[in-house]
JSON list of C-alpha atoms in Angstrom, two decimals:
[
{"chain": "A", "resi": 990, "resn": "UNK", "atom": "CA", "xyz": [12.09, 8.56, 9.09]},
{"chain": "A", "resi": 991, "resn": "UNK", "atom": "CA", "xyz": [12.34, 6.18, 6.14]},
{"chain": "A", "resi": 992, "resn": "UNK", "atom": "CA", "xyz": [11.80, 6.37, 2.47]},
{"chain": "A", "resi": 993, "resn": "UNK", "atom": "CA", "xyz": [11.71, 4.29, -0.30]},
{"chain": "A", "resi": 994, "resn": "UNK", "atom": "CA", "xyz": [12.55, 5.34, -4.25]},
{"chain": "A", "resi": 995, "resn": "UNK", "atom": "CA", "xyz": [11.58, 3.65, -7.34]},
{"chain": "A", "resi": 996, "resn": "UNK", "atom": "CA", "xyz": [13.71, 4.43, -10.17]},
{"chain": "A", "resi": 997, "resn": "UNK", "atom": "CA", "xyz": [11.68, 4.94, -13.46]},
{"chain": "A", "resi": 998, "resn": "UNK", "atom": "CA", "xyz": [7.88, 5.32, -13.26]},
{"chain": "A", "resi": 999, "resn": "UNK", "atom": "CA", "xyz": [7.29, 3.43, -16.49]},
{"chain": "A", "resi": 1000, "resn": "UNK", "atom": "CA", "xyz": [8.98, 0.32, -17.58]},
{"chain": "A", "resi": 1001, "resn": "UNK", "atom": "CA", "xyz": [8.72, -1.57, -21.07]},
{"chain": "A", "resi": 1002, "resn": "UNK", "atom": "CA", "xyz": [10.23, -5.20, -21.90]},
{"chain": "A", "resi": 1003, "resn": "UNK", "atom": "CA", "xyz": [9.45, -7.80, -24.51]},
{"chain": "A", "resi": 1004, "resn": "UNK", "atom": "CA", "xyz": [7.83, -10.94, -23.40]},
{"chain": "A", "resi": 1005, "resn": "UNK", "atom": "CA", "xyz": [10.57, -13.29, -22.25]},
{"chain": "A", "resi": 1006, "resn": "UNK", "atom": "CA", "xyz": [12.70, -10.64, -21.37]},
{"chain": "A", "resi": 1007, "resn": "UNK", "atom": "CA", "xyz": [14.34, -9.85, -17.82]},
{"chain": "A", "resi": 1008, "resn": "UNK", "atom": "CA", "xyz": [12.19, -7.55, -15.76]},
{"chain": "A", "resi": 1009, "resn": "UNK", "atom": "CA", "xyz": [14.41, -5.48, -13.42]},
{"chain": "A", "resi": 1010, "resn": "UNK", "atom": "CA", "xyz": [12.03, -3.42, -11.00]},
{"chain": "A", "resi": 1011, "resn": "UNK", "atom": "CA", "xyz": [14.63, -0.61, -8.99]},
{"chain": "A", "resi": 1012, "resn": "UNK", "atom": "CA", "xyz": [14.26, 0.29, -5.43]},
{"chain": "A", "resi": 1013, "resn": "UNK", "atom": "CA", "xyz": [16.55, 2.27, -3.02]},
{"chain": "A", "resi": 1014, "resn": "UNK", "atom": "CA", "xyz": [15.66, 3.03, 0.27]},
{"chain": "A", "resi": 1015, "resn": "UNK", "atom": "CA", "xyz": [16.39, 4.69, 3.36]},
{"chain": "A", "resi": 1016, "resn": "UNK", "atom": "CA", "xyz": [16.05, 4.45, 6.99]},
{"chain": "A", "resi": 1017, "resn": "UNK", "atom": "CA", "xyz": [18.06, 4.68, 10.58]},
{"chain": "A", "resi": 1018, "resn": "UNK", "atom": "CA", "xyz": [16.98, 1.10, 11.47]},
{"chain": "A", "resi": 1019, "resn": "UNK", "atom": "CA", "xyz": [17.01, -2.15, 10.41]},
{"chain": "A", "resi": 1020, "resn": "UNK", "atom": "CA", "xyz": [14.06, -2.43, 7.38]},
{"chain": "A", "resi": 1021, "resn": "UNK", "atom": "CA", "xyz": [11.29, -4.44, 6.87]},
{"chain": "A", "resi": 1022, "resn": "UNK", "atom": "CA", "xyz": [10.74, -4.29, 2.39]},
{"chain": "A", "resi": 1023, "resn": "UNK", "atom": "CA", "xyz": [8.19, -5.45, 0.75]},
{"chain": "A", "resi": 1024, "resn": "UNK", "atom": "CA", "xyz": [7.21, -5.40, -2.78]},
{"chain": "A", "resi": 1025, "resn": "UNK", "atom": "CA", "xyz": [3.56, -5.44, -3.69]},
{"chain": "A", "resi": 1026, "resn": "UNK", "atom": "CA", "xyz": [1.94, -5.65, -7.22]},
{"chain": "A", "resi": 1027, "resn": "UNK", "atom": "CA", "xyz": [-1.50, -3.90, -8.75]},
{"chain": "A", "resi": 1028, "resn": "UNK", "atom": "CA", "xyz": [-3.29, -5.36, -11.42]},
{"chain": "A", "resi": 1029, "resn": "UNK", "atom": "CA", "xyz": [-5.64, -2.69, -13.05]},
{"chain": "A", "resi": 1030, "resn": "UNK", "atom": "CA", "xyz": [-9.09, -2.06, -10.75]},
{"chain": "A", "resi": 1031, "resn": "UNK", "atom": "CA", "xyz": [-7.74, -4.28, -8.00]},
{"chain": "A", "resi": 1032, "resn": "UNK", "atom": "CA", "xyz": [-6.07, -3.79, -4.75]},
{"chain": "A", "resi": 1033, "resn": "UNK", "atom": "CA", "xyz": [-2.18, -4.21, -3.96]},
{"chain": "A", "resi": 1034, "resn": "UNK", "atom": "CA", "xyz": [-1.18, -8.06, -3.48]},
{"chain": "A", "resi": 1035, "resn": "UNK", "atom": "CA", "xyz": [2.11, -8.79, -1.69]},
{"chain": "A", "resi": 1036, "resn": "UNK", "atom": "CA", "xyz": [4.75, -10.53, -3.98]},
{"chain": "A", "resi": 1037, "resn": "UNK", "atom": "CA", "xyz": [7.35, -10.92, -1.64]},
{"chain": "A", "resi": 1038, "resn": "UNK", "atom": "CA", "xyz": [8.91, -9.44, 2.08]},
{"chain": "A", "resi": 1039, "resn": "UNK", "atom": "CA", "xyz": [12.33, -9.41, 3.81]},
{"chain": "A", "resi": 1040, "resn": "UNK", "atom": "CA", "xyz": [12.32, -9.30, 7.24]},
{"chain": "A", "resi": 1041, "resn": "UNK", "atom": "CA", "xyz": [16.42, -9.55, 8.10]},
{"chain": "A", "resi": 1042, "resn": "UNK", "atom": "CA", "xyz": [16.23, -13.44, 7.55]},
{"chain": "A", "resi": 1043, "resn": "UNK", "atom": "CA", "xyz": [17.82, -14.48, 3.98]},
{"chain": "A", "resi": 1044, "resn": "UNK", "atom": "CA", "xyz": [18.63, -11.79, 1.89]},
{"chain": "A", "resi": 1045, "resn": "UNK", "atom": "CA", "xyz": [17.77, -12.97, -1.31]},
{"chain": "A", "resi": 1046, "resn": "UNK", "atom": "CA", "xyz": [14.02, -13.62, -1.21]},
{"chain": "A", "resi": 1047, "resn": "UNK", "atom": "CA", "xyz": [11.82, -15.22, -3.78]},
{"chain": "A", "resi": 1048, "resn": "UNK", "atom": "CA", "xyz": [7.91, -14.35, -4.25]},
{"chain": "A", "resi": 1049, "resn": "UNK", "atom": "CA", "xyz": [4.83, -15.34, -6.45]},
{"chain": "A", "resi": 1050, "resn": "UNK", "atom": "CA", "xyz": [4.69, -15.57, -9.87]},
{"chain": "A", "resi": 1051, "resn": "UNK", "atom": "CA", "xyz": [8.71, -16.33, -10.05]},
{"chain": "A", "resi": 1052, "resn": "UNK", "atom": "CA", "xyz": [9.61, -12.93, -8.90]},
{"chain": "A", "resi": 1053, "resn": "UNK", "atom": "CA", "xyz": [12.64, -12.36, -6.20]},
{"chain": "A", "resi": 1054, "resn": "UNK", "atom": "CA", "xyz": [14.70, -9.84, -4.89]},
{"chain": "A", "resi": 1055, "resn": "UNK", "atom": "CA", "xyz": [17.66, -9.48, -3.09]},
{"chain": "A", "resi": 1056, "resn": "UNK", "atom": "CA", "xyz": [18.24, -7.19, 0.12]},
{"chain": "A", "resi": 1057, "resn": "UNK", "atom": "CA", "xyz": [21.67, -5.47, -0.87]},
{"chain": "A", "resi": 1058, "resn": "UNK", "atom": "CA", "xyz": [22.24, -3.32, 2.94]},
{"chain": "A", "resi": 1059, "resn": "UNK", "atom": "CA", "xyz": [25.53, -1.85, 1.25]},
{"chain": "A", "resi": 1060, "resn": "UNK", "atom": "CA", "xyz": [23.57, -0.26, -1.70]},
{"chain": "A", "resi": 1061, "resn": "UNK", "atom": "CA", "xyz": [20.68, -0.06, 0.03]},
{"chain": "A", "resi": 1062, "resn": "UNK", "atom": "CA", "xyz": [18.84, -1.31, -2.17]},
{"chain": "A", "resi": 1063, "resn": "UNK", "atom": "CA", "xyz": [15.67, -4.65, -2.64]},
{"chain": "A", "resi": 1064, "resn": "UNK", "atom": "CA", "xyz": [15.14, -4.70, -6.74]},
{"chain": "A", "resi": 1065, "resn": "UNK", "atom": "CA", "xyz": [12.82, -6.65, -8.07]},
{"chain": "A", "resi": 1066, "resn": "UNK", "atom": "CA", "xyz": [13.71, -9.12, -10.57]},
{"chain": "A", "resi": 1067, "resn": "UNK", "atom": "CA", "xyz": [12.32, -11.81, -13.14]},
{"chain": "A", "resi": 1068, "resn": "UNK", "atom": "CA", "xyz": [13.84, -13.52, -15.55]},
{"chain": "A", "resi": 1069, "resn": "UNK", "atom": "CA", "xyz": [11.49, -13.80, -18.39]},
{"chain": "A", "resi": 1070, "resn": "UNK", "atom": "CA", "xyz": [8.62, -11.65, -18.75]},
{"chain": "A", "resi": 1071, "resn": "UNK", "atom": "CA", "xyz": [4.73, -12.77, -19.28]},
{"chain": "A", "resi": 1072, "resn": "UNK", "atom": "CA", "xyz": [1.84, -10.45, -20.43]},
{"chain": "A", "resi": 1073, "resn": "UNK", "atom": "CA", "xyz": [0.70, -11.20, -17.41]},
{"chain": "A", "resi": 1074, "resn": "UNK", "atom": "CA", "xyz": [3.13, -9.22, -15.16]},
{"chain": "A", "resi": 1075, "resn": "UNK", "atom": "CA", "xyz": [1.94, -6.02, -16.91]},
{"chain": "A", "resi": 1076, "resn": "UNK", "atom": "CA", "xyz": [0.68, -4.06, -13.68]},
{"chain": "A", "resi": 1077, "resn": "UNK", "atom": "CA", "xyz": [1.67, -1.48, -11.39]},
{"chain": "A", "resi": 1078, "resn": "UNK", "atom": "CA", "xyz": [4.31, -2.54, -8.93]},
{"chain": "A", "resi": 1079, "resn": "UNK", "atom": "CA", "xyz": [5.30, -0.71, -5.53]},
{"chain": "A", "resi": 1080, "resn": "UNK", "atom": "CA", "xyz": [8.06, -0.57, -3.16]},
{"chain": "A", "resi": 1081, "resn": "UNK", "atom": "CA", "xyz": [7.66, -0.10, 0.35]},
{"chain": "A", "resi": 1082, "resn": "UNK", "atom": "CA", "xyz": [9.54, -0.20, 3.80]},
{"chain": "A", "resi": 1083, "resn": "UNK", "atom": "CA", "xyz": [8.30, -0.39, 7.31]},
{"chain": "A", "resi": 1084, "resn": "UNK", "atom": "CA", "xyz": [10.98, 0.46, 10.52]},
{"chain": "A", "resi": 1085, "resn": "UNK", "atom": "CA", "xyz": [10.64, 0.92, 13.91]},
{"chain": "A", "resi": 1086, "resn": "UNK", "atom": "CA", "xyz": [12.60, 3.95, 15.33]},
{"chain": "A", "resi": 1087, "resn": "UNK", "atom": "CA", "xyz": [12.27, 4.17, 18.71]},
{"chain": "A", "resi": 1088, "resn": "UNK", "atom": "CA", "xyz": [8.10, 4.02, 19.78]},
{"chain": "A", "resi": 1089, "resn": "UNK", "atom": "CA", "xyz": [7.08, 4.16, 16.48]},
{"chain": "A", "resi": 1090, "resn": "UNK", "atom": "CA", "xyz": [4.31, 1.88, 15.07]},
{"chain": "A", "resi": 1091, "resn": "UNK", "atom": "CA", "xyz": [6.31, 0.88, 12.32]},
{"chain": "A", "resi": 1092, "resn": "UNK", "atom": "CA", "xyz": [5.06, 2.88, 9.38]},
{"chain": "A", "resi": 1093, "resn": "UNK", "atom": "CA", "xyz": [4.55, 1.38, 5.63]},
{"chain": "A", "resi": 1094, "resn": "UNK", "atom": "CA", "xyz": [6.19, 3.99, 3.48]},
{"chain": "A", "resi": 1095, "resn": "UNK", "atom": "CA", "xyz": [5.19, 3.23, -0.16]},
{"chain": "A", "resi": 1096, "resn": "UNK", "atom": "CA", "xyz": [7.29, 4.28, -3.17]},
{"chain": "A", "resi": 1097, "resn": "UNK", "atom": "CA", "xyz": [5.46, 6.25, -6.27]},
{"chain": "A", "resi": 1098, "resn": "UNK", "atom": "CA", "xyz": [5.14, 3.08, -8.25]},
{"chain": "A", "resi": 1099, "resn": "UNK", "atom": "CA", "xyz": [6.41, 1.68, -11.79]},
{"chain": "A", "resi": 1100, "resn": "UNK", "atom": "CA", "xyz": [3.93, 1.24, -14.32]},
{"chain": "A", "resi": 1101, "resn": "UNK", "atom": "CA", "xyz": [5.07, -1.89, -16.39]},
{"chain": "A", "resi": 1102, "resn": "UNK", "atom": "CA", "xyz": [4.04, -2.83, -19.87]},
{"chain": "A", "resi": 1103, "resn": "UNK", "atom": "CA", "xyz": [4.91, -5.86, -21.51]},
{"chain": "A", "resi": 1104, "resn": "UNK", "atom": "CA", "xyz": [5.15, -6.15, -25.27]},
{"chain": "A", "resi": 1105, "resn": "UNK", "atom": "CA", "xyz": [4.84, -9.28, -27.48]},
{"chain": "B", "resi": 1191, "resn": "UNK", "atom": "CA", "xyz": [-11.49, -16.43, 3.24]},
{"chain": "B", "resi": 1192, "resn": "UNK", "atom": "CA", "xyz": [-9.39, -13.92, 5.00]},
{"chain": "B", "resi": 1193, "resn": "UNK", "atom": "CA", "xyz": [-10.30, -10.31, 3.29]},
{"chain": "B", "resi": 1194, "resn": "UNK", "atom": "CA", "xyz": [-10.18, -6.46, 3.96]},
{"chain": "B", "resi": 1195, "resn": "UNK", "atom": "CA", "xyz": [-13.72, -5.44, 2.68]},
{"chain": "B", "resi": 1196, "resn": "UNK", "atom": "CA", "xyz": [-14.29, -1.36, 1.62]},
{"chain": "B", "resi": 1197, "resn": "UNK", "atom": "CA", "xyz": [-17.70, -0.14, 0.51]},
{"chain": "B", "resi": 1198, "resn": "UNK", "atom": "CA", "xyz": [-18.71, 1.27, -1.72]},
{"chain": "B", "resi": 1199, "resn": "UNK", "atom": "CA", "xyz": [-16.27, 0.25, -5.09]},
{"chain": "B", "resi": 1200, "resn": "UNK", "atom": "CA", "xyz": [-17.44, 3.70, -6.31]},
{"chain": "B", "resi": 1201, "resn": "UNK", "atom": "CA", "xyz": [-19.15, 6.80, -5.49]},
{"chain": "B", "resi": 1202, "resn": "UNK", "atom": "CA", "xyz": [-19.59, 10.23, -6.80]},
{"chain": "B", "resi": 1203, "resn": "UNK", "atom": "CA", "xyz": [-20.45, 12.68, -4.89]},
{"chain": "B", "resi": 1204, "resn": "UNK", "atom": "CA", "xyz": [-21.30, 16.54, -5.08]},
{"chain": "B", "resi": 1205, "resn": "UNK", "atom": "CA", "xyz": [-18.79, 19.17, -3.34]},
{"chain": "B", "resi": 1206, "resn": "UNK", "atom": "CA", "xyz": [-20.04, 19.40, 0.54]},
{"chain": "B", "resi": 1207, "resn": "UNK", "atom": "CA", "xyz": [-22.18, 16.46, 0.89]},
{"chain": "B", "resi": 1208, "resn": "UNK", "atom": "CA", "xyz": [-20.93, 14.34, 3.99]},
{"chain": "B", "resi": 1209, "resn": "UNK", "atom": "CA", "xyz": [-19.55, 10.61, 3.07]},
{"chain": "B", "resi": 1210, "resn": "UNK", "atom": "CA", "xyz": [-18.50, 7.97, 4.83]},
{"chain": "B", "resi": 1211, "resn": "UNK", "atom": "CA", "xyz": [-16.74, 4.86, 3.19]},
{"chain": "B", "resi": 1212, "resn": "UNK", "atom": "CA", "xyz": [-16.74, 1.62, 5.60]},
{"chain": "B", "resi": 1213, "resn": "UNK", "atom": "CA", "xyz": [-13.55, -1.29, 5.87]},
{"chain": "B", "resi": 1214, "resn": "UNK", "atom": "CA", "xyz": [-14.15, -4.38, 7.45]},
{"chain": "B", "resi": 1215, "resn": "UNK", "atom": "CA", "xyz": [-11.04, -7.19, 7.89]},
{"chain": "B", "resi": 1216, "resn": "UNK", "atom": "CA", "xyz": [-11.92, -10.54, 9.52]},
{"chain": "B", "resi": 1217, "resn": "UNK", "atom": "CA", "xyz": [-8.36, -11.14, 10.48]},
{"chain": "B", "resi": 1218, "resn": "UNK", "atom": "CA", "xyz": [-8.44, -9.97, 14.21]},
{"chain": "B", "resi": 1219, "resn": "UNK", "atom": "CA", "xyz": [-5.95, -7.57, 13.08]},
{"chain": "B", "resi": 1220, "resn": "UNK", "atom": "CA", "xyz": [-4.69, -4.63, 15.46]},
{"chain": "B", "resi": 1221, "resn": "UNK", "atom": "CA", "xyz": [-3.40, -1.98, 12.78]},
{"chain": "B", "resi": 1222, "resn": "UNK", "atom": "CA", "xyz": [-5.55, -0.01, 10.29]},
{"chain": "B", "resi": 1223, "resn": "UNK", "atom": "CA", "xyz": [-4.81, 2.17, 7.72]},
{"chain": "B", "resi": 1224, "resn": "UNK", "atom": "CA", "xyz": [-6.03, 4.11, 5.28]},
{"chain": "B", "resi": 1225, "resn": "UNK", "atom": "CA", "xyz": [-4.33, 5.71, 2.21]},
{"chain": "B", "resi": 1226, "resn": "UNK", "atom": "CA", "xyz": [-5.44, 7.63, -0.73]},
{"chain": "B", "resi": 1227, "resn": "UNK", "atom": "CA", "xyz": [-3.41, 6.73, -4.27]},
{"chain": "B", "resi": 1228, "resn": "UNK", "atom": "CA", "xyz": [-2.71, 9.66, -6.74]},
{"chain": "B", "resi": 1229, "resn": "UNK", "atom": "CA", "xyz": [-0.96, 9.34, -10.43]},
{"chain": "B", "resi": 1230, "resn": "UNK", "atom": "CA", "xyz": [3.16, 9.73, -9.77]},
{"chain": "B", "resi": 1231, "resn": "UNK", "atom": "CA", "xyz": [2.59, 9.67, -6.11]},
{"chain": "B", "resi": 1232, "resn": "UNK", "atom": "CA", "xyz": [2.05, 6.15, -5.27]},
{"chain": "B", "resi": 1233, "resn": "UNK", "atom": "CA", "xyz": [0.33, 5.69, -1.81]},
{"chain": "B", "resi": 1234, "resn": "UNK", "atom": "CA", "xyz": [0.40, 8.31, 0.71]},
{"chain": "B", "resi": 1235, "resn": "UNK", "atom": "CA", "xyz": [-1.53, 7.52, 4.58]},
{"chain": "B", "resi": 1236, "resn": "UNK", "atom": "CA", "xyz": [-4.31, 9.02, 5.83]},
{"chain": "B", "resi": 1237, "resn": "UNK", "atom": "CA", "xyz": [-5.13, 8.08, 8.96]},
{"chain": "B", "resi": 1238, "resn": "UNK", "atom": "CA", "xyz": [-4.05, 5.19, 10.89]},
{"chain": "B", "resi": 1239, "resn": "UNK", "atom": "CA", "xyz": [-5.24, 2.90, 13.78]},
{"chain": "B", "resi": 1240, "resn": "UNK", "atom": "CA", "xyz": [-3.14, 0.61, 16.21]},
{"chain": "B", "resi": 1241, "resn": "UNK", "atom": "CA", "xyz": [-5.91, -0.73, 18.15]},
{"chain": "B", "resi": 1242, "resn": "UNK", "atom": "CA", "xyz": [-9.87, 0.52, 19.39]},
{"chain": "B", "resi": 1243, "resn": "UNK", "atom": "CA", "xyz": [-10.05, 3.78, 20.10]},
{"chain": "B", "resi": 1244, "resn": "UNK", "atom": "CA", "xyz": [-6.63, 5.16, 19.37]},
{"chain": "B", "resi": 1245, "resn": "UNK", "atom": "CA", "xyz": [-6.10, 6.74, 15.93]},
{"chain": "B", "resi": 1246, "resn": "UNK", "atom": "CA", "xyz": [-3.46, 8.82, 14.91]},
{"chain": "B", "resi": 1247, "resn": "UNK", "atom": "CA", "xyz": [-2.81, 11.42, 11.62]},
{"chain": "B", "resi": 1248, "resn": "UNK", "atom": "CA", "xyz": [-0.51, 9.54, 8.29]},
{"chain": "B", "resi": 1249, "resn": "UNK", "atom": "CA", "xyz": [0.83, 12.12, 6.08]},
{"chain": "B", "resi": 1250, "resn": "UNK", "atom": "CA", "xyz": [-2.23, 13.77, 4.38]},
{"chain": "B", "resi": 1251, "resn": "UNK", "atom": "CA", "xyz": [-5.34, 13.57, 7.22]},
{"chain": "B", "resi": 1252, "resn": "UNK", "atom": "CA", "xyz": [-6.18, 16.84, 6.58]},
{"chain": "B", "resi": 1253, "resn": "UNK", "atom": "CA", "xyz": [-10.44, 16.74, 5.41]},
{"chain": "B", "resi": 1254, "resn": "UNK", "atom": "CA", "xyz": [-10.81, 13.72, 6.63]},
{"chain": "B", "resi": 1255, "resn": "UNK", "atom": "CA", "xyz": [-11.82, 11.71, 9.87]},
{"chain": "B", "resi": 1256, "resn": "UNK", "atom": "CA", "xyz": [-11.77, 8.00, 11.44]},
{"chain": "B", "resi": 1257, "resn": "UNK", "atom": "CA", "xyz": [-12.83, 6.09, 14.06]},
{"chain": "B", "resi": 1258, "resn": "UNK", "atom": "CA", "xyz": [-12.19, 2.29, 15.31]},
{"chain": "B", "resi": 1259, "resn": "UNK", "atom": "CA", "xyz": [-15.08, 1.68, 17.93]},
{"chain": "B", "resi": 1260, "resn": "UNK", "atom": "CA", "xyz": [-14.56, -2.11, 16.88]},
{"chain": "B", "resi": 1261, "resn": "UNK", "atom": "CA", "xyz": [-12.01, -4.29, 16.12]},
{"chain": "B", "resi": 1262, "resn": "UNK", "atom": "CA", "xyz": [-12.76, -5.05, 12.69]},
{"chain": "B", "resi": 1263, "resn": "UNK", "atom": "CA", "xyz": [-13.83, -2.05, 10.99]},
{"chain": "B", "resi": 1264, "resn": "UNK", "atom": "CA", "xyz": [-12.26, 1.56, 10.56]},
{"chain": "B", "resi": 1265, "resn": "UNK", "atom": "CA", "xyz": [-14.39, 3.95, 8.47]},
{"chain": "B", "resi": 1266, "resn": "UNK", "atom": "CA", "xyz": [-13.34, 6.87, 5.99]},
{"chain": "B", "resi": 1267, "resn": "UNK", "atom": "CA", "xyz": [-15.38, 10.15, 6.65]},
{"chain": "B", "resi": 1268, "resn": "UNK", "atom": "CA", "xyz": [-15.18, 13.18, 4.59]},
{"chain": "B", "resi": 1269, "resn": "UNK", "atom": "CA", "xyz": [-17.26, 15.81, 6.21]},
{"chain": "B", "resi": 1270, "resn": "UNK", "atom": "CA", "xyz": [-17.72, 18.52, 3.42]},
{"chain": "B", "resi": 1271, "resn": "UNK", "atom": "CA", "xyz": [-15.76, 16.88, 0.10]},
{"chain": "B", "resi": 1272, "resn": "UNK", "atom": "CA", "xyz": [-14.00, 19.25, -2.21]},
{"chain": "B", "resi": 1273, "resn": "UNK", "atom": "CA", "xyz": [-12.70, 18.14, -5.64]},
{"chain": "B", "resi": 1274, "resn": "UNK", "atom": "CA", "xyz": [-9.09, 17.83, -4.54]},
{"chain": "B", "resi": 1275, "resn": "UNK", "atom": "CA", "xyz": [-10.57, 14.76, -2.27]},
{"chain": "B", "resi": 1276, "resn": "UNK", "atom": "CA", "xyz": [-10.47, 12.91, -5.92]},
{"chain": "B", "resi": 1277, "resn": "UNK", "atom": "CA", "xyz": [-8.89, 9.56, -5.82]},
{"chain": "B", "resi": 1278, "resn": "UNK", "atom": "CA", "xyz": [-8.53, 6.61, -4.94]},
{"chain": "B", "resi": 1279, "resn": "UNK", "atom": "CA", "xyz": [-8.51, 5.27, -1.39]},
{"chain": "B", "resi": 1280, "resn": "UNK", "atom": "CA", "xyz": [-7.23, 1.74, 0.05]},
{"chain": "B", "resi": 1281, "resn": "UNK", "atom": "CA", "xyz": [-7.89, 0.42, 3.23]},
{"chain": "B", "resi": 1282, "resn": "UNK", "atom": "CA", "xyz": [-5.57, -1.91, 4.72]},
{"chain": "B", "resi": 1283, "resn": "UNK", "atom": "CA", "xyz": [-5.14, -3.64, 7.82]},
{"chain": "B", "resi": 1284, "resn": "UNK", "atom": "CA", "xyz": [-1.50, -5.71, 9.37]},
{"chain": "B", "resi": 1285, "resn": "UNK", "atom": "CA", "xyz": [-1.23, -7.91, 12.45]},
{"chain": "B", "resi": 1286, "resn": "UNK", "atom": "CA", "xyz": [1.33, -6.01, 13.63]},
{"chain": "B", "resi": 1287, "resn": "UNK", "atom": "CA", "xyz": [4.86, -3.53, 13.24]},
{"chain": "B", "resi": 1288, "resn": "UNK", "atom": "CA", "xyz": [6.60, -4.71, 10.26]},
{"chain": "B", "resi": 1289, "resn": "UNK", "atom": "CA", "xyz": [4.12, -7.11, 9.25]},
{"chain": "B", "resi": 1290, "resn": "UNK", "atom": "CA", "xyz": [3.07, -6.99, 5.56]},
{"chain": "B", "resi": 1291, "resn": "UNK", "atom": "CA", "xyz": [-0.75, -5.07, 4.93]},
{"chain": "B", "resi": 1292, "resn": "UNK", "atom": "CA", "xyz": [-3.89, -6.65, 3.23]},
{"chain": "B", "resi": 1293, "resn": "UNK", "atom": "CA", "xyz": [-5.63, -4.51, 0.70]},
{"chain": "B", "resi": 1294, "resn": "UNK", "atom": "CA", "xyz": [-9.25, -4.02, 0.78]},
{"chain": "B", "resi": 1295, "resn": "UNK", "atom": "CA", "xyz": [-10.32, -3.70, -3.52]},
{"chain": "B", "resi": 1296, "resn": "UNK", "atom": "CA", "xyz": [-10.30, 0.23, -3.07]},
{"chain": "B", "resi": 1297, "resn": "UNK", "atom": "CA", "xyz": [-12.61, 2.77, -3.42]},
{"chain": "B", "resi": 1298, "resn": "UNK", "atom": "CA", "xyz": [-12.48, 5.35, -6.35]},
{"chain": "B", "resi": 1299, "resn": "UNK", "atom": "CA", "xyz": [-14.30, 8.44, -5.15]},
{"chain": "B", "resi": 1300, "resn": "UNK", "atom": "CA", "xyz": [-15.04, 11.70, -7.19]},
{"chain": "B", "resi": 1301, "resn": "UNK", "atom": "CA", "xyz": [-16.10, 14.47, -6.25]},
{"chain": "B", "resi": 1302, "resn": "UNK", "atom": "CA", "xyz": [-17.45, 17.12, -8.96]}
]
């Protein structure tokens, strides 16, 4: 079965700052990772996907991150900061083990709050 | 516009009283899913759905049931509510394994 962990619930940084999102997962196949963003009162919006093609993957709003199969790890990244970005942002990972429908296992979420 | 559609937005609801809430998607997709979202625990599944008429149990099914007589919709029933049914639930719906899932808006649902 796989599993996905978000280091750090909460997350502050100062407009224009680097925004470093963590997320280790695990799993006996190869992974399908996604990252997905909340905005307050709104559903979860995909910001970007890896699915074993390059590993470094860029999404909307000038996020990326890169698929590190050593550290098993896909953090988030972006280098500066707007006020926009302050949302809720979640990891997940879907496999396929065996007959498996290829469940989307969602990390607890980082809360992320950006300050002027 | 391609969407995932839940109804109602919001609904509160006395301990017992049978609800249903409904999800629509008009992106002929096979998979279905709902999930409930709770502070510090991020998204857990409910129930899913890989095609009509076959459903299966996520991780927390237990006081609720679906059903997916159609394509394009997979409703949320809660018999007989109970407090700890309190949240917020997200429908979602993927073309297939390892595809990414649409979010319907969500649903926030209490029950006092």
């Amino acid at each position: 079965a796989q599993s996905v962990t978000q280091l750090g619930s909460h997350v502050s940084v100062s407009e224009g700052a680097l925004v470093l999102l963590r997320c280790n997962y695990s799993s006996s196949v190869p992974p399908y990772l996604f990252w997905y963003v909340q905005y307050p009162n709104q559903g979860l919006q995909l910001l970007l996907k890896y699915t074993s093609a390059a590993t470094l993957v860029k999404g909307i709003n000038g996020f990326e991150a890169e698929f590190k199969k050593s550290e098993t790890s896909f953090h988030l990244t972006k280098p500066s900061a707007h006020m926009s970005d302050a949302a809720e942002y979640f990891c997940a990972v879907s496999a396929t083990p065996g007959d498996s429908w290829g469940k989307l296992q969602f990390g607890a979420g980082t809360q992320v709050v950006v300050t002027p | 516009e391609a969407q995932v559609t839940q109804n109602p937005r919001y609904l509160i609801t006395v301990t017992g009283k049978k609800l249903t809430v409904t999800c629509s998607q008009n992106m002929n997709h096979e998979y279905m899913s709902w999930y409930r979202q709770d502070p510090g625990l991020g998204l857990r599944q409910i129930y899913y759905s890989m095609n009509v008429e076959v459903t299966d149990k996520g991780d927390v099914p237990e006081g609720y049931k679906v059903s997916r007589k159609e394509k394009r919709n997979f409703p949320l029933i809660l018999e007989s509510p109970s407090p700890n049914q309190t949240s917020l639930y997200f429908c979602a719906s993927r073309a297939g394994p390892n595809t990414e899932a649409f979010f319907g808006q969500g649903t926030r649902l209490t029950v006092v």
